[in-house]
């Protein structure tokens, strides 16, 4: 087993499910101490248990990424408990689908608060710490539905994720001189709860993906996590401000 992240402390938001949990497990398997953050304490605890069952090191901190106070506490707690913060994977997100004309302002505000303001707040506090402590690496979760393609009924989500791509790239240029390397991933449909339409069965999703994606199938959690680990690793040392599309050819 390679261990690219021995001695590294990795903070992952949205670490209680989906790509966040898969990333947490993958980082831990390669030697990192992983701090998973999110709103749901039970799902975070489950991620910690899965990692500890494999002999890895993990910790959970409940936090809402749309709250500046929570995000500041998250960074401080991570550093106090684990002695540093070297890598951040800002992955918490929500998806809301439906006609724009029917979307109420509260739903819009919530989506922007979590998906966009959450990444801003996370980077703000992470950068402040990393700048003063020898640098670091940040990977943000955007989406292929943001800067790379557009679908109807997902305008708010697309706008928030296109903004995450833009923010990541601008921050990358701003921070690389301070030893902080920032990139984004733009996943297409990955095997998470988010990729299921309301009420849709996994079989129905499989059929939909055959039609929708050139590759004819949904992406696996491992395929998403391995991209995150590569971007976070020294192997990607010259990769700065990249927005890595992982979508089975949907936007090719
Ligand atoms: P993916 O793995 O593709 O990112 P998921 O829906 O599985 O999709 O994961 C999104 C994660 O973000 C979930 O773990 C969810 O609980 C988390 N999340 C959503 N809103 C917030 C929030 N306000 N603060 C922290 N975490 C959040």
Short mmCIF file of C-alpha atoms and ligand atoms in Angstrom, two decimals:
data_model
loop_
_atom_site.label_atom_id
_atom_site.label_comp_id
_atom_site.label_asym_id
_atom_site.label_seq_id
_atom_site.Cartn_x
_atom_site.Cartn_y
_atom_site.Cartn_z
CA UNK A 1 0.00 0.00 0.00
CA UNK A 2 1.26 3.45 -0.83
CA UNK A 3 0.97 6.01 1.92
CA UNK A 4 1.11 9.41 0.30
CA UNK A 5 -0.43 11.19 3.30
CA UNK A 6 1.42 9.87 6.33
CA UNK A 7 1.66 12.61 8.95
CA UNK A 8 -0.92 14.79 7.19
CA UNK A 9 -4.09 16.14 8.80
CA UNK A 10 -6.97 16.26 6.31
CA UNK A 11 -10.21 18.14 6.95
CA UNK A 12 -13.23 17.00 4.92
CA UNK A 13 -16.63 18.69 4.96
CA UNK A 14 -19.61 16.61 3.95
CA UNK A 15 -17.58 13.69 5.29
CA UNK A 16 -20.60 11.75 6.50
CA UNK A 17 -21.69 10.55 3.08
CA UNK A 18 -20.92 10.17 -0.58
CA UNK A 19 -17.71 11.52 -2.03
CA UNK A 20 -16.74 13.06 1.31
CA UNK A 21 -16.90 9.73 3.13
CA UNK A 22 -15.15 7.92 0.26
CA UNK A 23 -12.42 10.54 0.31
CA UNK A 24 -12.10 10.23 4.09
CA UNK A 25 -11.61 6.46 3.87
CA UNK A 26 -9.13 6.81 1.02
CA UNK A 27 -7.03 9.48 2.77
CA UNK A 28 -7.00 7.42 5.97
CA UNK A 29 -5.88 4.30 4.07
CA UNK A 30 -2.89 6.31 2.87
CA UNK A 31 -1.82 7.35 6.32
CA UNK A 32 -3.64 10.63 6.96
CA UNK A 33 -5.44 11.65 10.12
CA UNK A 34 -8.88 12.61 8.85
CA UNK A 35 -11.31 15.07 10.45
CA UNK A 36 -14.79 14.72 8.98
CA UNK A 37 -17.21 17.60 9.38
CA UNK A 38 -20.87 18.08 8.62
CA UNK A 39 -24.21 18.69 10.23
CA UNK A 40 -25.21 15.12 10.97
CA UNK A 41 -23.28 13.74 13.94
CA UNK A 42 -24.48 10.15 13.39
CA UNK A 43 -23.25 9.90 9.82
CA UNK A 44 -19.93 11.51 10.75
CA UNK A 45 -19.52 9.01 13.60
CA UNK A 46 -20.21 6.19 11.12
CA UNK A 47 -17.41 7.44 8.86
CA UNK A 48 -15.06 7.52 11.86
CA UNK A 49 -16.07 3.96 12.80
CA UNK A 50 -15.45 2.71 9.26
CA UNK A 51 -11.98 4.28 9.27
CA UNK A 52 -11.10 3.02 12.75
CA UNK A 53 -12.29 -0.49 11.81
CA UNK A 54 -9.56 -0.44 9.15
CA UNK A 55 -6.96 0.74 11.65
CA UNK A 56 -7.01 4.36 10.46
CA UNK A 57 -7.16 7.60 12.41
CA UNK A 58 -10.24 9.80 12.26
CA UNK A 59 -12.24 12.35 14.21
CA UNK A 60 -15.63 13.99 13.74
CA UNK A 61 -16.66 17.61 14.29
CA UNK A 62 -20.24 18.74 13.83
CA UNK A 63 -20.37 21.98 11.86
CA UNK A 64 -22.55 23.85 9.40
CA UNK A 65 -20.31 25.17 6.62
CA UNK A 66 -22.63 28.10 6.01
CA UNK A 67 -21.83 29.43 9.49
CA UNK A 68 -18.64 31.47 9.80
CA UNK A 69 -18.47 30.68 13.51
CA UNK A 70 -18.78 26.94 12.88
CA UNK A 71 -16.13 26.98 10.17
CA UNK A 72 -13.71 28.99 12.32
CA UNK A 73 -14.27 26.54 15.22
CA UNK A 74 -13.75 23.62 12.84
CA UNK A 75 -10.31 24.84 11.80
CA UNK A 76 -9.30 25.69 15.38
CA UNK A 77 -10.53 22.36 16.74
CA UNK A 78 -8.73 20.42 14.00
CA UNK A 79 -5.45 22.17 14.73
CA UNK A 80 -5.80 21.91 18.52
CA UNK A 81 -6.68 18.22 18.50
CA UNK A 82 -4.40 17.03 15.72
CA UNK A 83 -1.53 19.47 15.60
CA UNK A 84 -2.12 20.99 12.20
CA UNK A 85 -4.20 21.29 9.06
CA UNK A 86 -2.41 20.33 5.86
CA UNK A 87 -5.16 19.40 3.41
CA UNK A 88 -8.78 20.55 3.17
CA UNK A 89 -11.42 18.90 1.00
CA UNK A 90 -14.38 21.28 0.93
CA UNK A 91 -17.10 18.96 -0.24
CA UNK A 92 -20.31 19.79 1.65
CA UNK A 93 -23.11 20.60 -0.70
CA UNK A 94 -26.83 20.45 -1.34
CA UNK A 95 -28.82 19.96 -4.52
CA UNK A 96 -32.19 21.43 -5.27
CA UNK A 97 -33.98 20.75 -8.55
CA UNK A 98 -37.08 22.29 -10.05
CA UNK A 99 -38.34 25.14 -12.21
CA UNK A 100 -36.74 28.45 -11.30
CA UNK A 101 -40.13 30.16 -11.26
CA UNK A 102 -41.22 27.81 -8.48
CA UNK A 103 -38.10 28.14 -6.36
CA UNK A 104 -38.66 30.24 -3.26
CA UNK A 105 -36.06 32.67 -2.03
CA UNK A 106 -35.37 30.71 1.13
CA UNK A 107 -34.40 27.63 -0.91
CA UNK A 108 -32.18 29.76 -3.16
CA UNK A 109 -30.53 31.43 -0.16
CA UNK A 110 -29.89 28.07 1.53
CA UNK A 111 -28.36 26.54 -1.58
CA UNK A 112 -26.04 29.51 -2.12
CA UNK A 113 -25.20 29.64 1.59
CA UNK A 114 -24.06 26.01 1.71
CA UNK A 115 -22.58 25.46 -1.77
CA UNK A 116 -20.91 28.82 -2.36
CA UNK A 117 -20.64 30.75 0.90
CA UNK A 118 -19.63 27.47 2.58
CA UNK A 119 -16.62 27.15 0.27
CA UNK A 120 -15.75 30.82 0.72
CA UNK A 121 -15.89 30.59 4.52
CA UNK A 122 -13.98 27.30 4.53
CA UNK A 123 -11.19 28.66 2.34
CA UNK A 124 -11.09 31.95 4.26
CA UNK A 125 -10.33 30.23 7.56
CA UNK A 126 -8.16 27.48 6.06
CA UNK A 127 -6.03 29.92 4.09
CA UNK A 128 -5.48 32.10 7.15
CA UNK A 129 -4.18 29.07 9.04
CA UNK A 130 -2.16 27.57 6.19
CA UNK A 131 -0.55 30.90 5.27
CA UNK A 132 0.82 31.21 8.78
CA UNK A 133 1.88 27.57 9.04
CA UNK A 134 3.92 26.62 6.03
CA UNK A 135 1.23 26.25 3.36
CA UNK A 136 -1.24 23.54 2.45
CA UNK A 137 -3.51 22.06 -0.16
CA UNK A 138 -7.22 22.68 -0.82
CA UNK A 139 -9.60 20.75 -3.08
CA UNK A 140 -13.15 22.07 -3.56
CA UNK A 141 -16.09 20.09 -4.91
CA UNK A 142 -17.71 21.92 -7.82
CA UNK A 143 -19.75 20.00 -10.42
CA UNK A 144 -19.77 19.31 -14.14
CA UNK A 145 -23.21 20.94 -14.05
CA UNK A 146 -21.62 24.24 -13.06
CA UNK A 147 -18.93 25.65 -15.30
CA UNK A 148 -18.98 22.79 -17.82
CA UNK A 149 -22.58 22.12 -18.90
CA UNK A 150 -26.07 23.30 -18.09
CA UNK A 151 -29.31 21.40 -17.64
CA UNK A 152 -32.78 22.78 -17.12
CA UNK A 153 -34.27 22.68 -13.62
CA UNK A 154 -30.83 22.87 -11.98
CA UNK A 155 -30.08 26.54 -12.48
CA UNK A 156 -29.47 27.44 -8.85
CA UNK A 157 -27.24 24.42 -8.30
CA UNK A 158 -25.39 25.16 -11.56
CA UNK A 159 -24.88 28.81 -10.61
CA UNK A 160 -23.53 27.89 -7.17
CA UNK A 161 -21.15 25.30 -8.59
CA UNK A 162 -19.92 27.47 -11.48
CA UNK A 163 -19.11 30.03 -8.81
CA UNK A 164 -17.18 27.39 -6.83
CA UNK A 165 -15.10 26.71 -9.95
CA UNK A 166 -14.43 30.42 -10.45
CA UNK A 167 -13.66 31.02 -6.78
CA UNK A 168 -11.30 28.03 -6.68
CA UNK A 169 -9.35 29.20 -9.72
CA UNK A 170 -9.09 32.79 -8.53
CA UNK A 171 -8.05 31.65 -5.04
CA UNK A 172 -5.49 29.32 -6.59
CA UNK A 173 -3.74 32.19 -8.36
CA UNK A 174 -3.96 34.34 -5.26
CA UNK A 175 -2.58 31.75 -2.82
CA UNK A 176 -0.01 29.68 -4.69
CA UNK A 177 2.66 32.27 -3.89
CA UNK A 178 1.96 31.61 -0.22
CA UNK A 179 2.47 27.88 -0.59
CA UNK A 180 -1.24 27.01 -0.75
CA UNK A 181 -2.19 24.90 -3.77
CA UNK A 182 -5.89 25.02 -4.65
CA UNK A 183 -7.85 22.98 -7.20
CA UNK A 184 -11.42 21.80 -7.74
CA UNK A 185 -13.16 18.65 -8.90
CA UNK A 186 -16.22 18.73 -11.10
CA UNK A 187 -17.94 15.38 -10.75
CA UNK A 188 -20.78 14.23 -12.95
CA UNK A 189 -23.17 11.60 -11.62
CA UNK A 190 -21.38 9.61 -8.92
CA UNK A 191 -22.93 6.78 -6.94
CA UNK A 192 -24.23 8.97 -4.09
CA UNK A 193 -27.64 9.80 -2.70
CA UNK A 194 -27.40 13.13 -4.52
CA UNK A 195 -27.46 11.45 -7.93
CA UNK A 196 -30.83 9.79 -7.25
CA UNK A 197 -33.84 11.79 -8.35
CA UNK A 198 -36.59 12.05 -5.73
CA UNK A 199 -38.26 8.64 -5.51
CA UNK A 200 -35.97 7.10 -8.13
CA UNK A 201 -34.78 3.52 -7.68
CA UNK A 202 -31.14 2.56 -8.24
CA UNK A 203 -32.25 0.41 -11.21
CA UNK A 204 -34.04 3.35 -12.79
CA UNK A 205 -30.92 5.46 -12.26
CA UNK A 206 -28.80 2.79 -13.94
CA UNK A 207 -31.07 2.92 -17.00
CA UNK A 208 -31.00 6.73 -17.03
CA UNK A 209 -27.20 6.74 -16.92
CA UNK A 210 -26.99 4.35 -19.91
CA UNK A 211 -28.70 7.04 -21.96
CA UNK A 212 -27.30 10.13 -20.33
CA UNK A 213 -23.58 9.44 -20.22
CA UNK A 214 -21.20 8.47 -23.04
CA UNK A 215 -19.60 5.91 -20.73
CA UNK A 216 -23.03 4.40 -20.08
CA UNK A 217 -22.80 4.11 -16.31
CA UNK A 218 -22.59 6.12 -13.14
CA UNK A 219 -19.18 6.95 -11.65
CA UNK A 220 -17.98 5.07 -8.60
CA UNK A 221 -17.07 6.64 -5.29
CA UNK A 222 -13.55 5.25 -5.72
CA UNK A 223 -13.20 6.99 -9.09
CA UNK A 224 -14.12 10.31 -7.48
CA UNK A 225 -12.00 9.83 -4.36
CA UNK A 226 -8.87 8.85 -6.28
CA UNK A 227 -9.03 12.12 -8.23
CA UNK A 228 -9.25 14.10 -4.99
CA UNK A 229 -6.27 12.23 -3.53
CA UNK A 230 -4.22 12.82 -6.65
CA UNK A 231 -4.96 16.56 -6.62
CA UNK A 232 -4.05 16.69 -2.92
CA UNK A 233 -0.84 14.71 -3.38
CA UNK A 234 2.66 15.98 -4.19
CA UNK A 235 2.32 14.23 -7.57
CA UNK A 236 -0.01 17.09 -8.54
CA UNK A 237 2.48 19.68 -7.30
CA UNK A 238 2.44 21.68 -10.55
CA UNK A 239 -1.37 21.52 -10.89
CA UNK A 240 -2.80 24.83 -9.69
CA UNK A 241 -6.28 26.23 -10.27
CA UNK A 242 -7.40 23.19 -12.22
CA UNK A 243 -11.03 22.10 -12.28
CA UNK A 244 -10.88 18.35 -12.87
CA UNK A 245 -13.97 16.98 -14.61
CA UNK A 246 -14.87 13.41 -13.61
CA UNK A 247 -18.03 12.72 -15.57
CA UNK A 248 -17.78 9.73 -17.89
CA UNK A 249 -17.53 11.96 -20.94
CA UNK A 250 -20.70 13.98 -20.36
CA UNK A 251 -18.94 17.23 -21.16
CA UNK A 252 -16.27 15.87 -23.49
P1 LIG B 1 -21.42 14.24 -2.61
O1 LIG B 1 -20.74 13.14 -1.88
O2 LIG B 1 -21.53 14.06 -4.10
O3 LIG B 1 -20.80 15.55 -2.25
P2 LIG B 1 -23.64 13.98 -0.76
O4 LIG B 1 -25.03 14.54 -0.81
O5 LIG B 1 -23.50 12.56 -0.42
O6 LIG B 1 -22.96 14.29 -2.17
O7 LIG B 1 -22.75 14.83 0.23
C1 LIG B 1 -22.93 16.15 0.54
C2 LIG B 1 -22.55 16.30 1.98
O8 LIG B 1 -22.61 17.65 2.42
C3 LIG B 1 -23.47 15.52 2.90
O9 LIG B 1 -22.67 14.78 3.80
C4 LIG B 1 -24.23 16.59 3.63
O10 LIG B 1 -24.64 16.19 4.91
C5 LIG B 1 -23.21 17.69 3.70
N1 LIG B 1 -23.82 18.99 3.96
C6 LIG B 1 -24.92 19.50 3.40
N2 LIG B 1 -25.19 20.72 3.90
C7 LIG B 1 -24.23 20.99 4.82
C8 LIG B 1 -23.93 22.09 5.67
N3 LIG B 1 -24.69 23.20 5.70
N4 LIG B 1 -22.85 22.02 6.48
C9 LIG B 1 -22.08 20.92 6.46
N5 LIG B 1 -22.29 19.86 5.69
C10 LIG B 1 -23.35 19.88 4.86
#
